[in-house]
mmCIF file of C-alpha atoms and ligand atoms in Angstrom:
data_model
loop_
_atom_site.group_PDB
_atom_site.id
_atom_site.type_symbol
_atom_site.label_atom_id
_atom_site.label_comp_id
_atom_site.label_asym_id
_atom_site.label_seq_id
_atom_site.Cartn_x
_atom_site.Cartn_y
_atom_site.Cartn_z
ATOM 1 C CA UNK A 1459 -132.514 -113.838 -89.381
ATOM 2 C CA UNK A 1460 -131.626 -113.957 -85.664
ATOM 3 C CA UNK A 1461 -129.255 -116.864 -85.096
ATOM 4 C CA UNK A 1462 -126.369 -117.833 -82.922
ATOM 5 C CA UNK A 1463 -123.643 -120.648 -83.154
ATOM 6 C CA UNK A 1464 -123.580 -123.306 -80.555
ATOM 7 C CA UNK A 1465 -120.225 -122.037 -79.253
ATOM 8 C CA UNK A 1466 -121.572 -118.494 -78.789
ATOM 9 C CA UNK A 1467 -124.575 -119.631 -77.135
ATOM 10 C CA UNK A 1468 -122.397 -121.867 -74.784
ATOM 11 C CA UNK A 1469 -120.256 -118.917 -74.084
ATOM 12 C CA UNK A 1470 -123.075 -116.488 -73.119
ATOM 13 C CA UNK A 1471 -124.563 -119.172 -70.700
ATOM 14 C CA UNK A 1472 -121.058 -120.010 -69.365
ATOM 15 C CA UNK A 1473 -121.817 -123.762 -70.239
ATOM 16 C CA UNK A 1474 -119.869 -126.206 -72.203
ATOM 17 C CA UNK A 1475 -120.648 -126.405 -75.778
ATOM 18 C CA UNK A 1476 -120.713 -130.272 -75.617
ATOM 19 C CA UNK A 1477 -123.574 -130.086 -73.207
ATOM 20 C CA UNK A 1478 -125.467 -127.843 -75.599
ATOM 21 C CA UNK A 1479 -124.812 -130.349 -78.451
ATOM 22 C CA UNK A 1480 -126.063 -133.267 -76.248
ATOM 23 C CA UNK A 1481 -129.143 -131.403 -75.492
ATOM 24 C CA UNK A 1482 -129.738 -130.659 -79.167
ATOM 25 C CA UNK A 1483 -129.117 -134.385 -80.045
ATOM 26 C CA UNK A 1484 -131.779 -135.408 -77.531
ATOM 27 C CA UNK A 1485 -134.157 -133.251 -79.475
ATOM 28 C CA UNK A 1486 -133.140 -135.007 -82.526
ATOM 29 C CA UNK A 1487 -130.766 -132.364 -83.929
ATOM 30 C CA UNK A 1488 -127.179 -133.465 -84.959
ATOM 31 C CA UNK A 1489 -125.078 -130.305 -84.908
ATOM 32 C CA UNK A 1490 -121.460 -129.301 -84.542
ATOM 33 C CA UNK A 1491 -120.048 -126.637 -82.382
ATOM 34 C CA UNK A 1492 -119.843 -123.887 -85.059
ATOM 35 C CA UNK A 1493 -123.312 -124.724 -86.573
ATOM 36 C CA UNK A 1494 -125.969 -122.016 -86.292
ATOM 37 C CA UNK A 1495 -129.171 -122.354 -84.541
ATOM 38 C CA UNK A 1496 -132.183 -119.937 -84.632
ATOM 39 C CA UNK A 1497 -133.201 -117.869 -81.740
ATOM 40 C CA UNK A 1498 -136.172 -119.921 -80.767
ATOM 41 C CA UNK A 1499 -134.135 -123.153 -80.580
ATOM 42 C CA UNK A 1500 -131.458 -121.160 -78.562
ATOM 43 C CA UNK A 1501 -134.088 -119.995 -76.315
ATOM 44 C CA UNK A 1502 -135.384 -123.529 -75.625
ATOM 45 C CA UNK A 1503 -131.937 -124.792 -74.994
ATOM 46 C CA UNK A 1504 -131.086 -121.993 -72.608
ATOM 47 C CA UNK A 1505 -134.275 -122.450 -70.632
ATOM 48 C CA UNK A 1506 -133.706 -126.199 -70.411
ATOM 49 C CA UNK A 1507 -130.194 -125.454 -68.945
ATOM 50 C CA UNK A 1508 -131.903 -123.307 -66.347
ATOM 51 C CA UNK A 1509 -130.924 -119.768 -67.812
ATOM 52 C CA UNK A 1510 -133.187 -116.917 -68.060
ATOM 53 C CA UNK A 1511 -133.554 -115.715 -71.528
ATOM 54 C CA UNK A 1512 -133.684 -112.182 -72.589
ATOM 55 C CA UNK A 1513 -133.665 -111.315 -76.265
ATOM 56 C CA UNK A 1514 -131.981 -107.977 -77.409
ATOM 57 C CA UNK A 1515 -131.518 -106.513 -80.812
ATOM 58 C CA UNK A 1516 -128.762 -107.749 -82.871
ATOM 59 C CA UNK A 1517 -127.138 -104.326 -82.763
ATOM 60 C CA UNK A 1518 -127.156 -104.358 -78.968
ATOM 61 C CA UNK A 1519 -125.525 -107.660 -78.835
ATOM 62 C CA UNK A 1520 -122.790 -106.747 -81.063
ATOM 63 C CA UNK A 1521 -122.136 -103.538 -79.330
ATOM 64 C CA UNK A 1522 -122.264 -105.302 -75.957
ATOM 65 C CA UNK A 1523 -124.993 -103.003 -74.943
ATOM 66 C CA UNK A 1524 -127.474 -105.562 -73.479
ATOM 67 C CA UNK A 1525 -130.415 -103.992 -71.853
ATOM 68 C CA UNK A 1526 -129.314 -104.576 -68.400
ATOM 69 C CA UNK A 1527 -132.597 -104.112 -66.229
ATOM 70 C CA UNK A 1528 -132.684 -102.043 -63.117
ATOM 71 C CA UNK A 1529 -133.650 -103.580 -59.734
ATOM 72 C CA UNK A 1530 -137.243 -102.407 -58.718
ATOM 73 C CA UNK A 1531 -135.831 -100.998 -55.496
ATOM 74 C CA UNK A 1532 -133.547 -98.660 -57.624
ATOM 75 C CA UNK A 1533 -136.447 -97.148 -59.368
ATOM 76 C CA UNK A 1534 -137.348 -93.554 -58.628
ATOM 77 C CA UNK A 1535 -140.167 -91.502 -59.925
ATOM 78 C CA UNK A 1536 -139.306 -89.387 -62.946
ATOM 79 C CA UNK A 1537 -141.046 -86.456 -64.820
ATOM 80 C CA UNK A 1538 -143.287 -87.321 -67.700
ATOM 81 C CA UNK A 1539 -141.918 -86.738 -71.168
ATOM 82 C CA UNK A 1540 -144.635 -85.049 -73.351
ATOM 83 C CA UNK A 1541 -144.855 -84.421 -77.205
ATOM 84 C CA UNK A 1542 -147.496 -82.088 -78.589
ATOM 85 C CA UNK A 1543 -149.224 -83.169 -81.872
ATOM 86 C CA UNK A 1544 -152.012 -82.130 -83.862
ATOM 87 C CA UNK A 1545 -153.105 -80.573 -87.127
ATOM 88 C CA UNK A 1546 -151.191 -77.727 -88.636
ATOM 89 C CA UNK A 1547 -152.392 -74.340 -87.268
ATOM 90 C CA UNK A 1548 -154.286 -75.810 -84.385
ATOM 91 C CA UNK A 1549 -151.924 -74.044 -82.010
ATOM 92 C CA UNK A 1550 -149.034 -76.490 -81.087
ATOM 93 C CA UNK A 1551 -146.386 -74.028 -81.112
ATOM 94 C CA UNK A 1552 -148.741 -71.420 -79.329
ATOM 95 C CA UNK A 1553 -149.492 -73.891 -76.633
ATOM 96 C CA UNK A 1554 -145.878 -74.939 -76.046
ATOM 97 C CA UNK A 1555 -144.889 -71.217 -75.746
ATOM 98 C CA UNK A 1556 -147.597 -70.536 -73.579
ATOM 99 C CA UNK A 1557 -146.825 -73.340 -71.185
ATOM 100 C CA UNK A 1558 -143.181 -72.404 -71.113
ATOM 101 C CA UNK A 1559 -144.102 -69.003 -70.047
ATOM 102 C CA UNK A 1560 -146.416 -70.416 -67.423
ATOM 103 C CA UNK A 1561 -143.406 -72.044 -65.705
ATOM 104 C CA UNK A 1562 -142.967 -70.548 -62.247
ATOM 105 C CA UNK A 1563 -139.240 -70.510 -62.325
ATOM 106 C CA UNK A 1564 -138.728 -68.917 -65.842
ATOM 107 C CA UNK A 1565 -141.686 -66.893 -65.235
ATOM 108 C CA UNK A 1566 -139.894 -65.187 -62.302
ATOM 109 C CA UNK A 1567 -136.741 -64.994 -64.105
ATOM 110 C CA UNK A 1568 -138.317 -62.807 -66.577
ATOM 111 C CA UNK A 1569 -138.871 -65.552 -69.151
ATOM 112 C CA UNK A 1570 -135.369 -65.673 -70.346
ATOM 113 C CA UNK A 1571 -134.905 -69.100 -71.842
ATOM 114 C CA UNK A 1572 -133.060 -70.718 -74.685
ATOM 115 C CA UNK A 1573 -134.180 -73.232 -77.156
ATOM 116 C CA UNK A 1574 -132.720 -76.548 -76.715
ATOM 117 C CA UNK A 1575 -135.362 -78.692 -78.319
ATOM 118 C CA UNK A 1576 -136.633 -79.922 -74.996
ATOM 119 C CA UNK A 1577 -137.465 -78.048 -71.786
ATOM 120 C CA UNK A 1578 -138.727 -78.680 -68.302
ATOM 121 C CA UNK A 1579 -141.813 -76.938 -66.587
ATOM 122 C CA UNK A 1580 -141.901 -76.827 -62.958
ATOM 123 C CA UNK A 1581 -145.493 -76.801 -61.517
ATOM 124 C CA UNK A 1582 -146.642 -76.847 -57.980
ATOM 125 C CA UNK A 1583 -147.665 -80.599 -58.776
ATOM 126 C CA UNK A 1584 -144.512 -81.725 -60.190
ATOM 127 C CA UNK A 1585 -142.175 -81.355 -63.237
ATOM 128 C CA UNK A 1586 -143.073 -81.923 -66.878
ATOM 129 C CA UNK A 1587 -140.667 -82.412 -69.728
ATOM 130 C CA UNK A 1588 -141.647 -81.161 -73.127
ATOM 131 C CA UNK A 1589 -140.049 -82.327 -76.265
ATOM 132 C CA UNK A 1590 -140.113 -79.332 -78.639
ATOM 133 C CA UNK A 1591 -137.571 -79.965 -81.523
ATOM 134 C CA UNK A 1592 -138.399 -78.626 -84.892
ATOM 135 C CA UNK A 1593 -140.079 -81.318 -86.882
ATOM 136 C CA UNK A 1594 -139.648 -83.727 -84.069
ATOM 137 C CA UNK A 1595 -137.150 -85.779 -85.926
ATOM 138 C CA UNK A 1596 -136.242 -87.445 -82.691
ATOM 139 C CA UNK A 1597 -139.724 -88.912 -82.126
ATOM 140 C CA UNK A 1598 -140.017 -89.885 -85.701
ATOM 141 C CA UNK A 1599 -136.593 -91.500 -85.910
ATOM 142 C CA UNK A 1600 -136.909 -93.294 -82.548
ATOM 143 C CA UNK A 1601 -140.435 -94.585 -83.424
ATOM 144 C CA UNK A 1602 -138.946 -95.999 -86.675
ATOM 145 C CA UNK A 1603 -136.449 -97.899 -84.531
ATOM 146 C CA UNK A 1604 -139.129 -99.055 -82.219
ATOM 147 C CA UNK A 1605 -137.862 -96.983 -79.186
ATOM 148 C CA UNK A 1606 -139.898 -94.522 -77.164
ATOM 149 C CA UNK A 1607 -139.021 -90.891 -76.588
ATOM 150 C CA UNK A 1608 -142.325 -89.809 -75.241
ATOM 151 C CA UNK A 1609 -144.601 -90.952 -72.482
ATOM 152 C CA UNK A 1610 -147.560 -88.948 -73.437
ATOM 153 C CA UNK A 1611 -149.005 -87.194 -76.326
ATOM 154 C CA UNK A 1612 -151.109 -83.965 -76.013
ATOM 155 C CA UNK A 1613 -153.265 -83.903 -78.990
ATOM 156 C CA UNK A 1614 -154.036 -80.269 -79.843
ATOM 157 C CA UNK A 1615 -157.466 -79.837 -81.696
ATOM 158 C CA UNK A 1616 -158.713 -76.338 -82.617
ATOM 159 C CA UNK A 1617 -162.256 -75.795 -81.305
ATOM 160 C CA UNK A 1618 -163.247 -73.785 -84.378
ATOM 161 C CA UNK A 1619 -161.886 -76.482 -86.840
ATOM 162 C CA UNK A 1620 -162.380 -79.805 -85.296
ATOM 163 C CA UNK A 1621 -160.912 -83.134 -86.158
ATOM 164 C CA UNK A 1622 -158.732 -82.745 -89.334
ATOM 165 C CA UNK A 1623 -156.582 -85.204 -91.177
ATOM 166 C CA UNK A 1624 -153.391 -84.577 -89.274
ATOM 167 C CA UNK A 1625 -155.365 -84.863 -86.102
ATOM 168 C CA UNK A 1626 -156.361 -88.442 -87.255
ATOM 169 C CA UNK A 1627 -152.576 -89.108 -88.269
ATOM 170 C CA UNK A 1628 -151.492 -88.164 -84.759
ATOM 171 C CA UNK A 1629 -154.062 -90.330 -83.180
ATOM 172 C CA UNK A 1630 -152.705 -93.272 -85.194
ATOM 173 C CA UNK A 1631 -149.126 -92.502 -84.447
ATOM 174 C CA UNK A 1632 -149.779 -92.118 -80.591
ATOM 175 C CA UNK A 1633 -151.672 -95.559 -80.820
ATOM 176 C CA UNK A 1634 -148.985 -97.248 -82.723
ATOM 177 C CA UNK A 1635 -146.506 -96.060 -80.200
ATOM 178 C CA UNK A 1636 -148.762 -97.102 -77.355
ATOM 179 C CA UNK A 1637 -148.648 -93.700 -75.765
ATOM 180 C CA UNK A 1638 -151.727 -92.340 -74.084
ATOM 181 C CA UNK A 1639 -153.338 -89.226 -75.427
ATOM 182 C CA UNK A 1640 -154.523 -86.095 -73.504
ATOM 183 C CA UNK A 1641 -156.757 -83.952 -75.666
ATOM 184 C CA UNK A 1642 -156.313 -80.192 -75.510
ATOM 185 C CA UNK A 1643 -159.257 -78.412 -77.115
ATOM 186 C CA UNK A 1644 -157.590 -75.183 -78.102
ATOM 187 C CA UNK A 1645 -158.781 -71.757 -79.387
ATOM 188 C CA UNK A 1646 -161.858 -71.837 -76.970
ATOM 189 C CA UNK A 1647 -161.696 -68.068 -76.825
ATOM 190 C CA UNK A 1648 -162.726 -67.868 -80.553
ATOM 191 C CA UNK A 1649 -166.396 -66.833 -81.098
ATOM 192 C CA UNK A 1650 -166.901 -69.767 -83.357
ATOM 193 C CA UNK A 1651 -165.411 -72.308 -81.079
ATOM 194 C CA UNK A 1652 -167.354 -75.487 -80.674
ATOM 195 C CA UNK A 1653 -165.678 -77.808 -78.114
ATOM 196 C CA UNK A 1654 -168.527 -80.126 -78.179
ATOM 197 C CA UNK A 1655 -168.071 -80.861 -81.733
ATOM 198 C CA UNK A 1656 -164.464 -81.845 -81.236
ATOM 199 C CA UNK A 1657 -165.593 -84.321 -78.602
ATOM 200 C CA UNK A 1658 -168.162 -85.832 -80.965
ATOM 201 C CA UNK A 1659 -165.839 -86.034 -83.791
ATOM 202 C CA UNK A 1660 -163.122 -87.761 -81.743
ATOM 203 C CA UNK A 1661 -165.764 -90.299 -80.927
ATOM 204 C CA UNK A 1662 -165.574 -91.372 -84.476
ATOM 205 C CA UNK A 1663 -161.930 -92.160 -84.046
ATOM 206 C CA UNK A 1664 -162.491 -94.274 -80.734
ATOM 207 C CA UNK A 1665 -161.381 -91.460 -78.521
ATOM 208 C CA UNK A 1666 -163.882 -91.123 -75.921
ATOM 209 C CA UNK A 1667 -163.164 -88.163 -73.594
ATOM 210 C CA UNK A 1668 -163.855 -88.146 -69.850
ATOM 211 C CA UNK A 1669 -166.953 -85.825 -70.159
ATOM 212 C CA UNK A 1670 -168.508 -88.262 -72.451
ATOM 213 C CA UNK A 1671 -167.926 -91.242 -70.145
ATOM 214 C CA UNK A 1672 -164.579 -92.221 -71.417
ATOM 215 C CA UNK A 1673 -161.111 -92.329 -69.955
ATOM 216 C CA UNK A 1674 -159.188 -89.955 -72.189
ATOM 217 C CA UNK A 1675 -158.423 -86.712 -70.218
ATOM 218 C CA UNK A 1676 -159.455 -83.489 -71.990
ATOM 219 C CA UNK A 1677 -158.839 -79.890 -71.250
ATOM 220 C CA UNK A 1678 -160.397 -76.859 -72.946
ATOM 221 C CA UNK A 1679 -157.695 -74.320 -73.235
ATOM 222 C CA UNK A 1680 -156.766 -71.093 -75.145
ATOM 223 C CA UNK A 1681 -153.063 -70.784 -75.916
ATOM 224 C CA UNK A 1682 -153.707 -67.262 -76.880
ATOM 225 C CA UNK A 1683 -155.606 -66.270 -73.715
ATOM 226 C CA UNK A 1684 -153.572 -68.605 -71.546
ATOM 227 C CA UNK A 1685 -156.773 -70.111 -70.392
ATOM 228 C CA UNK A 1686 -156.484 -73.397 -68.422
ATOM 229 C CA UNK A 1687 -152.884 -74.141 -69.004
ATOM 230 C CA UNK A 1688 -152.672 -75.192 -65.309
ATOM 231 C CA UNK A 1689 -155.422 -77.591 -65.910
ATOM 232 C CA UNK A 1690 -153.671 -79.151 -68.770
ATOM 233 C CA UNK A 1691 -150.344 -79.440 -66.811
ATOM 234 C CA UNK A 1692 -152.496 -81.032 -63.950
ATOM 235 C CA UNK A 1693 -153.948 -83.495 -66.467
ATOM 236 C CA UNK A 1694 -150.581 -84.473 -67.695
ATOM 237 C CA UNK A 1695 -149.403 -85.040 -64.160
ATOM 238 C CA UNK A 1696 -152.362 -87.079 -63.419
ATOM 239 C CA UNK A 1697 -151.923 -89.150 -66.303
ATOM 240 C CA UNK A 1698 -148.247 -89.695 -65.607
ATOM 241 C CA UNK A 1699 -149.179 -90.821 -62.062
ATOM 242 C CA UNK A 1700 -151.315 -93.447 -63.576
ATOM 243 C CA UNK A 1701 -148.337 -94.479 -65.700
ATOM 244 C CA UNK A 1702 -146.086 -94.916 -62.661
ATOM 245 C CA UNK A 1703 -143.072 -93.627 -64.694
ATOM 246 C CA UNK A 1704 -139.917 -94.486 -63.013
ATOM 247 C CA UNK A 1705 -136.037 -94.796 -63.715
ATOM 248 C CA UNK A 1706 -132.892 -95.666 -61.921
ATOM 249 C CA UNK A 1707 -130.892 -92.408 -61.547
ATOM 250 C CA UNK A 1708 -127.989 -94.236 -60.037
ATOM 251 C CA UNK A 1709 -126.328 -95.741 -63.173
ATOM 252 C CA UNK A 1710 -124.473 -94.617 -66.189
ATOM 253 C CA UNK A 1711 -126.734 -92.547 -68.268
ATOM 254 C CA UNK A 1712 -128.557 -93.437 -71.400
ATOM 255 C CA UNK A 1713 -131.114 -91.494 -73.538
ATOM 256 C CA UNK A 1714 -131.841 -90.081 -76.835
ATOM 257 C CA UNK A 1715 -130.540 -87.153 -78.932
ATOM 258 C CA UNK A 1716 -133.444 -84.798 -79.639
ATOM 259 C CA UNK A 1717 -131.522 -82.138 -81.560
ATOM 260 C CA UNK A 1718 -127.920 -81.726 -82.637
ATOM 261 C CA UNK A 1719 -125.966 -79.189 -84.657
ATOM 262 C CA UNK A 1720 -122.465 -77.897 -85.279
ATOM 263 C CA UNK A 1721 -122.038 -74.780 -83.432
ATOM 264 C CA UNK A 1722 -119.491 -72.405 -84.716
ATOM 265 C CA UNK A 1723 -117.957 -71.349 -81.378
ATOM 266 C CA UNK A 1724 -118.751 -74.591 -79.355
ATOM 267 C CA UNK A 1725 -118.427 -77.322 -81.880
ATOM 268 C CA UNK A 1726 -120.827 -80.189 -82.226
ATOM 269 C CA UNK A 1727 -123.719 -79.737 -79.667
ATOM 270 C CA UNK A 1728 -126.330 -82.237 -78.940
ATOM 271 C CA UNK A 1729 -129.485 -81.925 -76.864
ATOM 272 C CA UNK A 1730 -129.984 -85.056 -75.047
ATOM 273 C CA UNK A 1731 -132.951 -86.353 -73.151
ATOM 274 C CA UNK A 1732 -131.753 -88.626 -70.360
ATOM 275 C CA UNK A 1733 -133.911 -91.666 -70.039
ATOM 276 C CA UNK A 1734 -132.058 -93.706 -67.373
ATOM 277 C CA UNK A 1735 -129.165 -92.938 -65.053
ATOM 278 C CA UNK A 1736 -127.286 -89.786 -64.423
ATOM 279 C CA UNK A 1737 -124.953 -88.031 -66.834
ATOM 280 C CA UNK A 1738 -121.960 -86.237 -65.519
ATOM 281 C CA UNK A 1739 -119.280 -83.852 -66.796
ATOM 282 C CA UNK A 1740 -116.309 -86.081 -67.699
ATOM 283 C CA UNK A 1741 -118.537 -89.147 -68.767
ATOM 284 C CA UNK A 1742 -117.380 -90.928 -71.948
ATOM 285 C CA UNK A 1743 -120.356 -91.454 -74.198
ATOM 286 C CA UNK A 1744 -121.686 -92.589 -77.683
ATOM 287 C CA UNK A 1745 -124.384 -90.785 -79.606
ATOM 288 C CA UNK A 1746 -125.234 -92.590 -82.824
ATOM 289 C CA UNK A 1747 -121.976 -92.851 -84.815
ATOM 290 C CA UNK A 1748 -120.577 -90.015 -82.711
ATOM 291 C CA UNK A 1749 -118.730 -90.131 -79.527
ATOM 292 C CA UNK A 1750 -117.042 -87.846 -76.991
ATOM 293 C CA UNK A 1751 -116.292 -86.880 -73.339
ATOM 294 C CA UNK A 1752 -118.682 -84.490 -71.701
ATOM 295 C CA UNK A 1753 -116.851 -81.154 -71.428
ATOM 296 C CA UNK A 1754 -119.930 -79.195 -70.305
ATOM 297 C CA UNK A 1755 -123.702 -79.718 -69.604
ATOM 298 C CA UNK A 1756 -126.060 -76.870 -70.054
ATOM 299 C CA UNK A 1757 -129.694 -77.083 -68.926
ATOM 300 C CA UNK A 1758 -132.884 -75.563 -70.586
ATOM 301 C CA UNK A 1759 -132.248 -72.389 -68.860
ATOM 302 C CA UNK A 1760 -128.897 -71.891 -70.148
ATOM 303 C CA UNK A 1761 -127.060 -72.752 -66.858
ATOM 304 C CA UNK A 1762 -123.991 -75.007 -66.769
ATOM 305 C CA UNK A 1763 -124.844 -77.991 -64.505
ATOM 306 C CA UNK A 1764 -122.513 -80.881 -63.325
ATOM 307 C CA UNK A 1765 -125.112 -83.608 -63.973
ATOM 308 C CA UNK A 1766 -128.413 -84.559 -65.435
ATOM 309 C CA UNK A 1767 -130.903 -87.195 -64.313
ATOM 310 C CA UNK A 1768 -133.767 -89.127 -65.851
ATOM 311 C CA UNK A 1769 -136.291 -87.058 -67.945
ATOM 312 C CA UNK A 1770 -133.928 -84.160 -67.914
ATOM 313 C CA UNK A 1771 -132.893 -82.502 -71.273
ATOM 314 C CA UNK A 1772 -129.394 -81.096 -71.410
ATOM 315 C CA UNK A 1773 -127.084 -79.751 -74.074
ATOM 316 C CA UNK A 1774 -123.950 -81.763 -74.076
ATOM 317 C CA UNK A 1775 -120.629 -80.471 -75.251
ATOM 318 C CA UNK A 1776 -117.634 -82.376 -76.017
ATOM 319 C CA UNK A 1777 -118.586 -84.465 -79.015
ATOM 320 C CA UNK A 1778 -116.047 -85.161 -81.812
ATOM 321 C CA UNK A 1779 -118.761 -85.165 -84.544
ATOM 322 C CA UNK A 1780 -122.361 -84.229 -84.873
ATOM 323 C CA UNK A 1781 -124.986 -86.982 -84.068
ATOM 324 C CA UNK A 1782 -128.452 -87.038 -85.495
ATOM 325 C CA UNK A 1783 -131.744 -86.419 -83.801
ATOM 326 C CA UNK A 1784 -133.164 -89.661 -82.778
ATOM 327 C CA UNK A 1785 -129.734 -91.246 -82.010
ATOM 328 C CA UNK A 1786 -129.293 -93.436 -79.011
ATOM 329 C CA UNK A 1787 -127.122 -91.864 -76.408
ATOM 330 C CA UNK A 1788 -125.126 -94.147 -73.895
ATOM 331 C CA UNK A 1789 -122.335 -93.729 -71.499
ATOM 332 C CA UNK A 1790 -119.643 -96.273 -71.683
ATOM 333 C CA UNK A 1791 -116.559 -96.938 -69.416
ATOM 334 C CA UNK A 1792 -113.705 -96.374 -71.827
ATOM 335 C CA UNK A 1793 -112.717 -94.473 -75.023
ATOM 336 C CA UNK A 1794 -111.781 -97.734 -76.637
ATOM 337 C CA UNK A 1795 -115.251 -98.993 -76.261
ATOM 338 C CA UNK A 1796 -116.682 -95.705 -77.501
ATOM 339 C CA UNK A 1797 -114.715 -96.108 -80.636
ATOM 340 C CA UNK A 1798 -115.709 -99.787 -81.113
ATOM 341 C CA UNK A 1799 -119.465 -98.837 -80.878
ATOM 342 C CA UNK A 1800 -119.217 -95.859 -83.244
ATOM 343 C CA UNK A 1801 -117.230 -97.846 -85.846
ATOM 344 C CA UNK A 1802 -119.857 -100.679 -85.678
ATOM 345 C CA UNK A 1803 -122.769 -98.044 -86.084
ATOM 346 C CA UNK A 1804 -121.040 -96.209 -88.729
ATOM 347 C CA UNK A 1805 -120.847 -99.576 -90.829
ATOM 348 C CA UNK A 1806 -124.503 -100.306 -90.205
ATOM 349 C CA UNK A 1807 -125.540 -96.749 -90.962
ATOM 350 C CA UNK A 1808 -123.812 -97.053 -94.302
ATOM 351 C CA UNK A 1809 -125.496 -100.565 -94.939
ATOM 352 C CA UNK A 1810 -128.895 -99.065 -93.985
ATOM 353 C CA UNK A 1811 -128.498 -95.939 -96.202
ATOM 354 C CA UNK A 1812 -131.100 -95.471 -98.772
ATOM 355 C CA UNK A 1813 -133.873 -97.359 -96.744
ATOM 356 C CA UNK A 1814 -137.081 -95.404 -97.216
ATOM 357 C CA UNK A 1815 -138.564 -93.855 -94.164
ATOM 358 C CA UNK A 1816 -142.207 -93.936 -94.689
ATOM 359 C CA UNK A 1817 -144.736 -91.422 -93.398
ATOM 360 C CA UNK A 1818 -141.976 -89.410 -92.147
ATOM 361 C CA UNK A 1819 -142.671 -86.094 -93.614
ATOM 362 C CA UNK A 1820 -146.221 -86.132 -92.766
ATOM 363 C CA UNK A 1821 -145.422 -87.046 -89.159
ATOM 364 C CA UNK A 1822 -143.031 -84.213 -88.834
ATOM 365 C CA UNK A 1823 -145.543 -81.741 -90.273
ATOM 366 C CA UNK A 1824 -148.194 -82.478 -87.827
ATOM 367 C CA UNK A 1825 -145.861 -82.135 -84.797
ATOM 368 C CA UNK A 1826 -144.873 -78.811 -83.229
ATOM 369 C CA UNK A 1827 -142.451 -76.761 -85.158
HETATM 370 P P1 GDP B 144 -149.228 -75.040 -85.083
HETATM 371 O O1 GDP B 144 -148.980 -75.027 -86.620
HETATM 372 O O2 GDP B 144 -150.149 -76.021 -84.634
HETATM 373 O O3 GDP B 144 -147.930 -74.878 -84.355
HETATM 374 O O4 GDP B 144 -150.091 -73.619 -84.697
HETATM 375 P P2 GDP B 144 -149.554 -72.282 -84.211
HETATM 376 O O5 GDP B 144 -149.213 -72.282 -82.664
HETATM 377 O O6 GDP B 144 -148.625 -71.735 -85.137
HETATM 378 O O7 GDP B 144 -150.905 -71.291 -84.249
HETATM 379 C C1 GDP B 144 -151.535 -71.209 -85.489
HETATM 380 C C2 GDP B 144 -152.461 -69.908 -85.531
HETATM 381 O O8 GDP B 144 -153.346 -70.071 -84.554
HETATM 382 C C3 GDP B 144 -151.446 -68.707 -84.981
HETATM 383 O O9 GDP B 144 -151.977 -67.627 -85.760
HETATM 384 C C4 GDP B 144 -151.904 -68.527 -83.567
HETATM 385 O O10 GDP B 144 -151.827 -67.147 -83.077
HETATM 386 C C5 GDP B 144 -153.226 -69.003 -83.490
HETATM 387 N N1 GDP B 144 -153.704 -69.540 -82.222
HETATM 388 C C6 GDP B 144 -152.997 -70.511 -81.463
HETATM 389 N N2 GDP B 144 -153.708 -70.763 -80.354
HETATM 390 C C7 GDP B 144 -154.722 -69.861 -80.350
HETATM 391 C C8 GDP B 144 -155.889 -69.652 -79.338
HETATM 392 O O11 GDP B 144 -155.813 -70.383 -78.393
HETATM 393 N N3 GDP B 144 -156.766 -68.740 -79.798
HETATM 394 C C9 GDP B 144 -156.720 -68.113 -80.855
HETATM 395 N N4 GDP B 144 -157.734 -67.173 -80.961
HETATM 396 N N5 GDP B 144 -155.724 -68.246 -81.788
HETATM 397 C C10 GDP B 144 -154.827 -69.115 -81.456
HETATM 398 MG MG1 MG B 145 -146.107 -74.956 -85.126
#
């Protein structure tokens, strides 16, 4: 399906179309300027002409949002983005709540927080971002589009129940997304807790935890008794060090919408997880088929902020309509550009409507809500 006309290929390389045609001729293909060649042929031609080829999705090309790469020198460490998954009732929500309360800053402030679908926890060892959106539509939707919201999955397994069907599904999803797993063996306070059984059962799914000689980090916790939450956070930070998570904060922001709704008083509000760059008040942006100019940014503690950098979740005010969880968010340089992109996406969305989203329900069920 991916194809390009000779004229367009020449334009993108800033070469003459006639030279492209000559090269193709040498390879035995007699083509004219408006003829279409496939992506593989285009790549060969481009490389022959001394160009570096980077394939991007059709949508990105049409929107002009080529995935411009950042220079290694501009990359700065960023907080890991973590999603908690596991079987229903194994304690995902309890664990997220307990961790949030363990945060030193909110803890001191008396635990007053607001729910914005993602939040950050400051620990002595560093900051961790948790995605905590009901049903985790963002994770599901982004995964369906091949994008990555999360750097790490914390797999919660109740020590009194062991590996269950949704545990296995969670393992499979994390694998498919190529996201490392940290196992949190929860409910160790229960009299019938058997953490060793959990370890053994995980073996059957090719998860070998550290204490059994493998390289998957595991922590025994109790969300109810708040046991070992610090150890879990340490494990997350250790794993993220291994991943060398970095982003360039010094560029226009992009990211993903983790939650969005129409607020009676404030209008459309989106919680955005910034992935690259820094988002500022006043920036023009596109989120899915919605766009706007940032009127205000509100952090996970309910405070207004002027800007938000990589791995930071913020509420964004100033949208003209409500985007959807999982929508891509990107800052653009002009309103005109924003309109073009949203028009394009709106068209695409209409085309795609009705496409089945497989396994969506079960994925949402097993994630924190
Ligand atoms: P989720 O469906 O995975 O989000 O699970 P919840 O967080 O809603 O927890 C399910 C039930 O397990 C609730 O009744 C919790 O109070 C209980 N629970 C969660 N964590 C623990 C724990 O560490 N110890 C004990 N004893 N109960 C827990
Ligand atoms: Mg829950």
